[in-house]
Structures are given as structure tokens and as C-alpha cells.
Tab-separated table of C-alpha atoms and ligand atoms in Angstrom:
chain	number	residue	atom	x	y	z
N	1	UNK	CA	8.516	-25.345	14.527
N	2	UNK	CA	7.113	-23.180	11.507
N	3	UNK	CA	9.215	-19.988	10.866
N	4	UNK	CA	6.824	-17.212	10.201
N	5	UNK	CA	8.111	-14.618	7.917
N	6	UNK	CA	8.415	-10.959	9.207
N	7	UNK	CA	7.037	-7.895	7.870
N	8	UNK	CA	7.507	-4.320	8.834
N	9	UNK	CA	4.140	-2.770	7.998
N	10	UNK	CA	5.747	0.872	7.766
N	11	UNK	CA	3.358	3.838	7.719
N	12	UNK	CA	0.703	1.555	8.698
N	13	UNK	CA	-2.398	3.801	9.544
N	14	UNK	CA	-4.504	1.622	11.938
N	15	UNK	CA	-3.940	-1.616	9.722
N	16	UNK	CA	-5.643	-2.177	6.222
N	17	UNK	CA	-2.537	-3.594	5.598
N	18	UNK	CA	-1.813	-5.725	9.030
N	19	UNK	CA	-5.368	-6.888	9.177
N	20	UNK	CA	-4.799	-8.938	5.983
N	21	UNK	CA	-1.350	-9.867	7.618
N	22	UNK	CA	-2.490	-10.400	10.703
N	23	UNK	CA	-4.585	-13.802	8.850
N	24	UNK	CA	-1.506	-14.831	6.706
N	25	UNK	CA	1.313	-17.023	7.874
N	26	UNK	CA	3.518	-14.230	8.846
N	27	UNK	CA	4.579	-11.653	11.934
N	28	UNK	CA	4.050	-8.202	11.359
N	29	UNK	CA	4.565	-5.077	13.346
N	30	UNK	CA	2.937	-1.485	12.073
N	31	UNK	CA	5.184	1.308	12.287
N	32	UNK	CA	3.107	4.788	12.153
N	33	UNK	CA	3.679	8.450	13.459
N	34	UNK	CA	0.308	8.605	14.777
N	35	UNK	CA	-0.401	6.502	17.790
N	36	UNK	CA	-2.090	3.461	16.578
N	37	UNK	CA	-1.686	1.221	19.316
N	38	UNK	CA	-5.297	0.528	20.487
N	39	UNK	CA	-6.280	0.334	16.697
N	40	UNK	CA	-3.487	-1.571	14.730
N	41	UNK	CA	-3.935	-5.266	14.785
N	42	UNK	CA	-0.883	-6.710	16.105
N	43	UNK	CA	2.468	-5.195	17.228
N	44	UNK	CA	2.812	-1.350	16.604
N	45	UNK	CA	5.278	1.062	17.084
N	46	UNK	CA	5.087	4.462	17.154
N	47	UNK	CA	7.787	6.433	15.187
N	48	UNK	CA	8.944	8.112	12.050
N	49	UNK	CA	9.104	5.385	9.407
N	50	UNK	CA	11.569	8.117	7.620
N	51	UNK	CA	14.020	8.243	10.243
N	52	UNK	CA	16.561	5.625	8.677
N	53	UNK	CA	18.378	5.418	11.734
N	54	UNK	CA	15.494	4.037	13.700
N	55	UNK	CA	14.604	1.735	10.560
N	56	UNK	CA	17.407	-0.049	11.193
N	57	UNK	CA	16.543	-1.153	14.422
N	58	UNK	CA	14.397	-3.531	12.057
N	59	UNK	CA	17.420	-5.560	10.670
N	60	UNK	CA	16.722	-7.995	7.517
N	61	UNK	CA	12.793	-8.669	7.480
N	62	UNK	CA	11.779	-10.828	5.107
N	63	UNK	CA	9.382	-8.353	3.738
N	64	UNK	CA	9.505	-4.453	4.061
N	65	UNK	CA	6.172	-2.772	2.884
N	66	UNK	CA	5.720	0.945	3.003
N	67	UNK	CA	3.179	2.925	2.380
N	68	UNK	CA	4.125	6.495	2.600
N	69	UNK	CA	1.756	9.174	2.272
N	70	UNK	CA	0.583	9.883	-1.159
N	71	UNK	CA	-0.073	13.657	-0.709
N	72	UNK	CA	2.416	14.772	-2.757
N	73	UNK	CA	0.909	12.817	-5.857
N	74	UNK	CA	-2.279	12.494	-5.649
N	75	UNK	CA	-4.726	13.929	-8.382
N	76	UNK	CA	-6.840	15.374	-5.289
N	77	UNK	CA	-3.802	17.947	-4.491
N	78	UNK	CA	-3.096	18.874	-8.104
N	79	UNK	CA	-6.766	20.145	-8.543
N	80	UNK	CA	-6.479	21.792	-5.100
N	81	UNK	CA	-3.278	23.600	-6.531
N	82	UNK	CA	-5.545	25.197	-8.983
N	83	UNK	CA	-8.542	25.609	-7.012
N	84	UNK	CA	-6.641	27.224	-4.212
N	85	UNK	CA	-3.844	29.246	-6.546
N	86	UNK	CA	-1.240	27.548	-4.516
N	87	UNK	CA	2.143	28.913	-5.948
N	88	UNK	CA	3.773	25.809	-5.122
N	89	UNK	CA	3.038	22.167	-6.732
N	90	UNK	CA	1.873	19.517	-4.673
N	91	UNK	CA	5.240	18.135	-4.584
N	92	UNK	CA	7.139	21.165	-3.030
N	93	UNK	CA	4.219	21.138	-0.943
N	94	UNK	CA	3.959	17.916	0.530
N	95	UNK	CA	6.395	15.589	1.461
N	96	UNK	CA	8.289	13.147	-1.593
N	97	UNK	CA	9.885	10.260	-1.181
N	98	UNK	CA	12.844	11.662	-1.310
N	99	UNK	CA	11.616	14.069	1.660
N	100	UNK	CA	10.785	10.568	3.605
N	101	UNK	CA	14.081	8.967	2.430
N	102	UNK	CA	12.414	6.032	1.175
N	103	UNK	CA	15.028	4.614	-0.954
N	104	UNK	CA	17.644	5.227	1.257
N	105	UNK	CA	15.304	3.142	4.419
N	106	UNK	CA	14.979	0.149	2.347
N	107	UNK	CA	18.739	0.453	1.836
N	108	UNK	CA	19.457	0.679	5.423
N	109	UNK	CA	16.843	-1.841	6.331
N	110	UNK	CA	18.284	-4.652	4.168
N	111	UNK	CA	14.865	-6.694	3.923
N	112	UNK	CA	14.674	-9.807	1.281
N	113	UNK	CA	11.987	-8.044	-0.450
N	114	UNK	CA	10.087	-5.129	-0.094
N	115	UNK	CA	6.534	-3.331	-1.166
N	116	UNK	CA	6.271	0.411	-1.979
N	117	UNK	CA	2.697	1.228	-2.228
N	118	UNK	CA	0.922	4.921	-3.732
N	119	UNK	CA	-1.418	6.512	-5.694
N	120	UNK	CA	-2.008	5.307	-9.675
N	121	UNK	CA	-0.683	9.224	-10.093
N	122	UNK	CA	2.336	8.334	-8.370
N	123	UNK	CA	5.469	9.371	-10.559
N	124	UNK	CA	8.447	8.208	-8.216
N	125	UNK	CA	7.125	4.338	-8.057
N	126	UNK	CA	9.308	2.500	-10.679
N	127	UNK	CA	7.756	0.008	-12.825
N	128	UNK	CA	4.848	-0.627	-10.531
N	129	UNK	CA	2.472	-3.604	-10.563
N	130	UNK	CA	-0.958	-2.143	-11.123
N	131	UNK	CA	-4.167	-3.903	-9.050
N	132	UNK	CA	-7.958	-2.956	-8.791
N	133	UNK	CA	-10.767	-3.700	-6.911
N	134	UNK	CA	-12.616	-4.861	-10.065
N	135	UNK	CA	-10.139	-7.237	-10.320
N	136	UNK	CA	-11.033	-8.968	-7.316
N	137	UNK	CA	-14.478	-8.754	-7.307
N	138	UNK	CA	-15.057	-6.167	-5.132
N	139	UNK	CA	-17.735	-3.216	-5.923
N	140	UNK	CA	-14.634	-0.243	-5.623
N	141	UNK	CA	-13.105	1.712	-8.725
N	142	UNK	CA	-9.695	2.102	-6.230
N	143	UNK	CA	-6.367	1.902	-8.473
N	144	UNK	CA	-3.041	1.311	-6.185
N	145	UNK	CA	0.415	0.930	-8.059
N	146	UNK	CA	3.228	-1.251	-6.106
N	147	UNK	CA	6.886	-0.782	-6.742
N	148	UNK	CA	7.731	-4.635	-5.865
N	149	UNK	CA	11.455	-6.241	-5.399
N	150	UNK	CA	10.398	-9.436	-7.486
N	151	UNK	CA	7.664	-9.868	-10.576
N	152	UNK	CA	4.308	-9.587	-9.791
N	153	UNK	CA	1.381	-9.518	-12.585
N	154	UNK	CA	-0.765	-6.655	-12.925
N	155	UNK	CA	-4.516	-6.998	-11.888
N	156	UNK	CA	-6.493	-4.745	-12.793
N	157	UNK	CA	-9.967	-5.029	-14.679
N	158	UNK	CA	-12.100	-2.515	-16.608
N	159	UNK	CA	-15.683	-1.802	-16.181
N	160	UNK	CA	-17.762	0.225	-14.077
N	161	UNK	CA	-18.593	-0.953	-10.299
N	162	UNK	CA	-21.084	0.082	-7.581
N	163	UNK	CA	-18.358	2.678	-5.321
N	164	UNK	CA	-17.004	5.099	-7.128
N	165	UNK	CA	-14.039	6.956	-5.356
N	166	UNK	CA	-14.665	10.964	-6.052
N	167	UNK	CA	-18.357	10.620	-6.045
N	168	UNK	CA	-20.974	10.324	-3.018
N	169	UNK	CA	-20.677	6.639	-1.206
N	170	UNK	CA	-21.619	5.187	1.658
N	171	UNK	CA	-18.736	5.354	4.004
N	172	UNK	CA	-19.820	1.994	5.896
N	173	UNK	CA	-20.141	0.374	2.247
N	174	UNK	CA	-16.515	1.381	1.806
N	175	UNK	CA	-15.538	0.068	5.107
N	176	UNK	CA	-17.132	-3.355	4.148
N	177	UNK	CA	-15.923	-3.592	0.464
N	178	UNK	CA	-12.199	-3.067	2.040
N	179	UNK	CA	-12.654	-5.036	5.151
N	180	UNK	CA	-12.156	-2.383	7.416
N	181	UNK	CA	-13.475	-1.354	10.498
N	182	UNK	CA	-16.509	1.661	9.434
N	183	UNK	CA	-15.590	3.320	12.858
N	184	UNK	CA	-12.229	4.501	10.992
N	185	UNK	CA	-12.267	7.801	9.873
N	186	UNK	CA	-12.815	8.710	6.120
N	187	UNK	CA	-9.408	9.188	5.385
N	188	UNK	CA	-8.232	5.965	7.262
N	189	UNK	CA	-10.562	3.625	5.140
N	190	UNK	CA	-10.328	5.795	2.071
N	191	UNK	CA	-6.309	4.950	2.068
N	192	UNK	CA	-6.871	1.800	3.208
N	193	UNK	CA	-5.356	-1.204	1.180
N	194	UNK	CA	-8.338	-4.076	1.155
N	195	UNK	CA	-6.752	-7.368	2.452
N	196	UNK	CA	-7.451	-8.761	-1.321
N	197	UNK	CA	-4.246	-6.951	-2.572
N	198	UNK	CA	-2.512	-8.059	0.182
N	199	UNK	CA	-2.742	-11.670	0.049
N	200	UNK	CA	-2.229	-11.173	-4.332
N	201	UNK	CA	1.355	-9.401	-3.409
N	202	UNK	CA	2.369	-11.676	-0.847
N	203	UNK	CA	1.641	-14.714	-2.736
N	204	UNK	CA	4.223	-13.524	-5.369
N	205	UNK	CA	6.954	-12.419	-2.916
N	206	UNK	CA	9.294	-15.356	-2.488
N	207	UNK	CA	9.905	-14.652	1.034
N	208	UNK	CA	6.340	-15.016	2.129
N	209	UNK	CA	5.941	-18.681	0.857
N	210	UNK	CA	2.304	-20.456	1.646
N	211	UNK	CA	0.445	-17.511	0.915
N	212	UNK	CA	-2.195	-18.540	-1.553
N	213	UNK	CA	-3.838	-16.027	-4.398
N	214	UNK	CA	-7.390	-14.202	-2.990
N	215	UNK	CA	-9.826	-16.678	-3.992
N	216	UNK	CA	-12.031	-13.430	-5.728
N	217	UNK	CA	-9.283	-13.313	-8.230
N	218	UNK	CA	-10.472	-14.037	-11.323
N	219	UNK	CA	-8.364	-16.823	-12.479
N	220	UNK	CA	-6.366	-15.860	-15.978
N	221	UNK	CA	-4.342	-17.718	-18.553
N	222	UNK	CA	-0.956	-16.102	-18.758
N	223	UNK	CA	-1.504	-14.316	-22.033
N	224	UNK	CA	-4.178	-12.348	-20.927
N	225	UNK	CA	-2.128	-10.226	-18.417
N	226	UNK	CA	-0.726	-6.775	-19.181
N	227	UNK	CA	2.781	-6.256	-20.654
N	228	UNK	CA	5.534	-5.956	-18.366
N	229	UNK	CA	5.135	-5.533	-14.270
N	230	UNK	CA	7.959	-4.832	-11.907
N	231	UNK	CA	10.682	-4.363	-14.613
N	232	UNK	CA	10.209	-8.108	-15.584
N	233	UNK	CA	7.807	-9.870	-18.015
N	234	UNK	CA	4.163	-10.962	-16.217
Z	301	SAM	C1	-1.591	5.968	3.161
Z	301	SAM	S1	-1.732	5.936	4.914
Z	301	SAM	C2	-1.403	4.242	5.240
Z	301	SAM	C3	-2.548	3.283	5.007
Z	301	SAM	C4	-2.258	1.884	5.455
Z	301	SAM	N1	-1.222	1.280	4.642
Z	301	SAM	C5	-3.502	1.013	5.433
Z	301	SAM	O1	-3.575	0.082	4.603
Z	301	SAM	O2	-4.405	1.239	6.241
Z	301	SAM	C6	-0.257	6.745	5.381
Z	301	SAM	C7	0.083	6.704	6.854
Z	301	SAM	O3	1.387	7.267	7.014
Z	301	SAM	C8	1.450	7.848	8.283
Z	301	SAM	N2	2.641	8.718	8.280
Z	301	SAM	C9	2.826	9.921	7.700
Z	301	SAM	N3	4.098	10.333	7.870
Z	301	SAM	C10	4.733	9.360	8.565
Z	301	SAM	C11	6.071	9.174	9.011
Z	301	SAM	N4	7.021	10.094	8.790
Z	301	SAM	N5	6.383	8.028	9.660
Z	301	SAM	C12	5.443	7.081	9.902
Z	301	SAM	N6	4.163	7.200	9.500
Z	301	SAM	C13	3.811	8.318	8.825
Z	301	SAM	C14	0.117	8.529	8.454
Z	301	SAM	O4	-0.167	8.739	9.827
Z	301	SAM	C15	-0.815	7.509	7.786
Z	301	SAM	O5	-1.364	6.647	8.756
């Protein structure tokens, strides 16, 4: 019988994330605070992804990917700080991962290799991997940095493209270009991750064998990627 890797999907909104997983060669359960369970595409628990006691319920996955929340980072709560004469910066304001004990959850969780994803503005991701939609083809300006336990490539393209995040877009258009469901609200398919960078990470993590590259990704010749990803040489 085929052994199908296992991922955590932890702070897994209603699934961009576990749809793409959910057509790879892998199990998956999302762990959110919110109640996802009608939504989430697959098996979901409900509970505090930071509570590293209950983590390690999930012992040894092959893959643990987080995605904790990026308010404390974004460039969005920086210009509210000035627009709103907060005295306090977004990160004092908004949980870090430090607050959500991110390091120390991986640590408890033991997996074989694990995915942190946030904002490009993200300071607390360590030598992340750096992808775009432009990169894969699709019509979205969205740049997502992953802190990755093995050596993954940047992808990430320059140009202009049809959505531009920060400007006025059709939200169903954004919906489509990340495969999401357009009955999501605006911040669930804004934070989305489109299945594209899924399948791209996954095909480099050496626990999730027999995943192959998104076939939108623009094939490149070694040289042509950007200096050094995930502490190692792309
Ligand atoms: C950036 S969104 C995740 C997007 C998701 N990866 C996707 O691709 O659709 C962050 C999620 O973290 C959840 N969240 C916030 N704090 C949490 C916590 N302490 N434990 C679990 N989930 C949490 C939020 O409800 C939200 O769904």
C-alpha cells in the first residue's frame, strides 16, 4: 500500500493551503481557531495552533506548515500605526511569533520538515524562500516569503500583472486567480496561499516525494535563480 505523507496544515483559514493538499499525494488535517469545519477541505480541528501542548498531540508529521497570522508585520498595520497615532508598533500590538510560540511548536512537534509562511515584510522568517504569482503565471502581484527546513529556490518574477493587491480588484477575479472559493470572505482569499506555491514547496521538501513542480512554472536553468534561499545555495 502507498504511504501518504502527513501534513499538519496549522492556522489553516478555510484551506488555500489544504485545497492544494487535498490534490497532492499526501494526508492533511487544518488546525484553525476559528471553526472551519464545514469549509476546510479535509480533516480540521479546531484549536490554538500556539498551544504547544496540544501541538504535540500531532507527533512527527512528515511536514509541519504554519501559517500564523501576519498582523504583526504586515505593511497594512505599519501605515495604520501612523494613520491612527497608535502609540504602540504593530508588533506590541499584534501577536509575534514569539507571542504564538512558533519556534518552540515546531520543536515540540518534531516534524521531518516544516513550512513557516508570512508577509514579504515579515522580519522574524529566517532566510526565507521568496515566490510570486508572476512567477507562475498567474495575473496577482502577491509576494509570500517561506522559512523552509530544506533548500528551496526562490520564484519570483518582475513585471506588472492584471491584480494588483492595494488597489481596486475584483474580489471573484482574486478568488479565481488563487483557486479559491469567491464565497470566502475578503480577508480569507486575500491571505489565501494559491495551490501553485503549494505544489512548488512540496516538490522540494524531501518528505513529500512524488509531488511534481506547478506546470505554470516557468521552467529556468539553474543560473538564473536568485542568490541564496533557505540558508543554502539555490
Ligand atoms: C493567514 S490566515 C491563514 C491562511 C491559510 N493558510 C490559507 O492558505 O487559506 C491565518 C489564520 O490563522 C488563524 N489563527 C489566528 N490565531 C490562531 C491561533 N492561535 N491558532 C490557530 N489559528 C489561528 C486565523 O483564524 C486565520 O484563519
Amino acid at each position: 500500500m502507498t504511504h501518504h505523507p502527513l501534513v499538519i496544515d496549522a492556522y489553516s483559514g478555510p484551506g488555500g493551503v489544504g485545497l492544494a493538499l487535498s490534490d497532492l499525494p499526501v494526508r492533511h488535517v487544518g488546525v484553525d481557531i476559528e471553526e472551519y469545519g464545514d469549509e476546510y477541505p479535509g480533516q480540521f480541528v479546531r484549536a490554538d495552533a500556539s498551544h504547544v501542548a496540544f501541538m504535540e498531540r500531532f507527533p512527527s508529521p512528515e511536514l509541519l506548515w504554519l501559517s500564523p497570522r501576519c498582523q504583526a508585520y504586515s505593511r497594512l498595520s505599519w501605515a495604520n500605526m501612523g494613520r491612527y497615532d497608535w502609540d504602540q508598533t504593530p508588533k506590541e500590538r499584534y501577536p509575534t511569533f514569539a507571542d504564538l510560540n512558533v519556534r518552540e511548536v515546531i520543536e515540540a512537534v518534531n516534524p521531518e520538515h516544516y513550512i513557516i509562511e508570512n508577509v514579504a515584510t515579515c522580519d522574524d522568517l529566517r532566510e526565507p524562500a521568496r515566490l510570486n504569482g508572476l512567477a507562475f503565471g498567474l495575473p496577482i502581484n502577491n509576494q509570500r516569503h517561506f522559512e523552509t527546513s530544506f533548500t528551496v529556490p526562490d520564484a519570483c518574477e518582475s513585471g506588472t500583472c492584471e491584480i494588483s493587491l492595494g488597489s481596486e480588484y475584483v474580489r471573484h477575479e482574486l478568488a479565481a486567480a488563487k483557486g479559491v472559493p469567491a464565497n470566502w470572505s475578503e480577508s480569507e482569499i486575500r491571505s489565501a496561499i494559491p495551490r501553485e506555491f503549494v505544489e512548488y514547496l512540496l516538490h522540494y521538501c524531501p518528505s513529500t516525494p512524488n509531488v511534481p513542480l506547478p506546470e505554470t512554472l516557468r521552467q529556468r536553468a539553474l543560473h538564473e535563480f536568485v542568490e541564496v534561499t533557505g540558508g543554502k545555495q539555490a
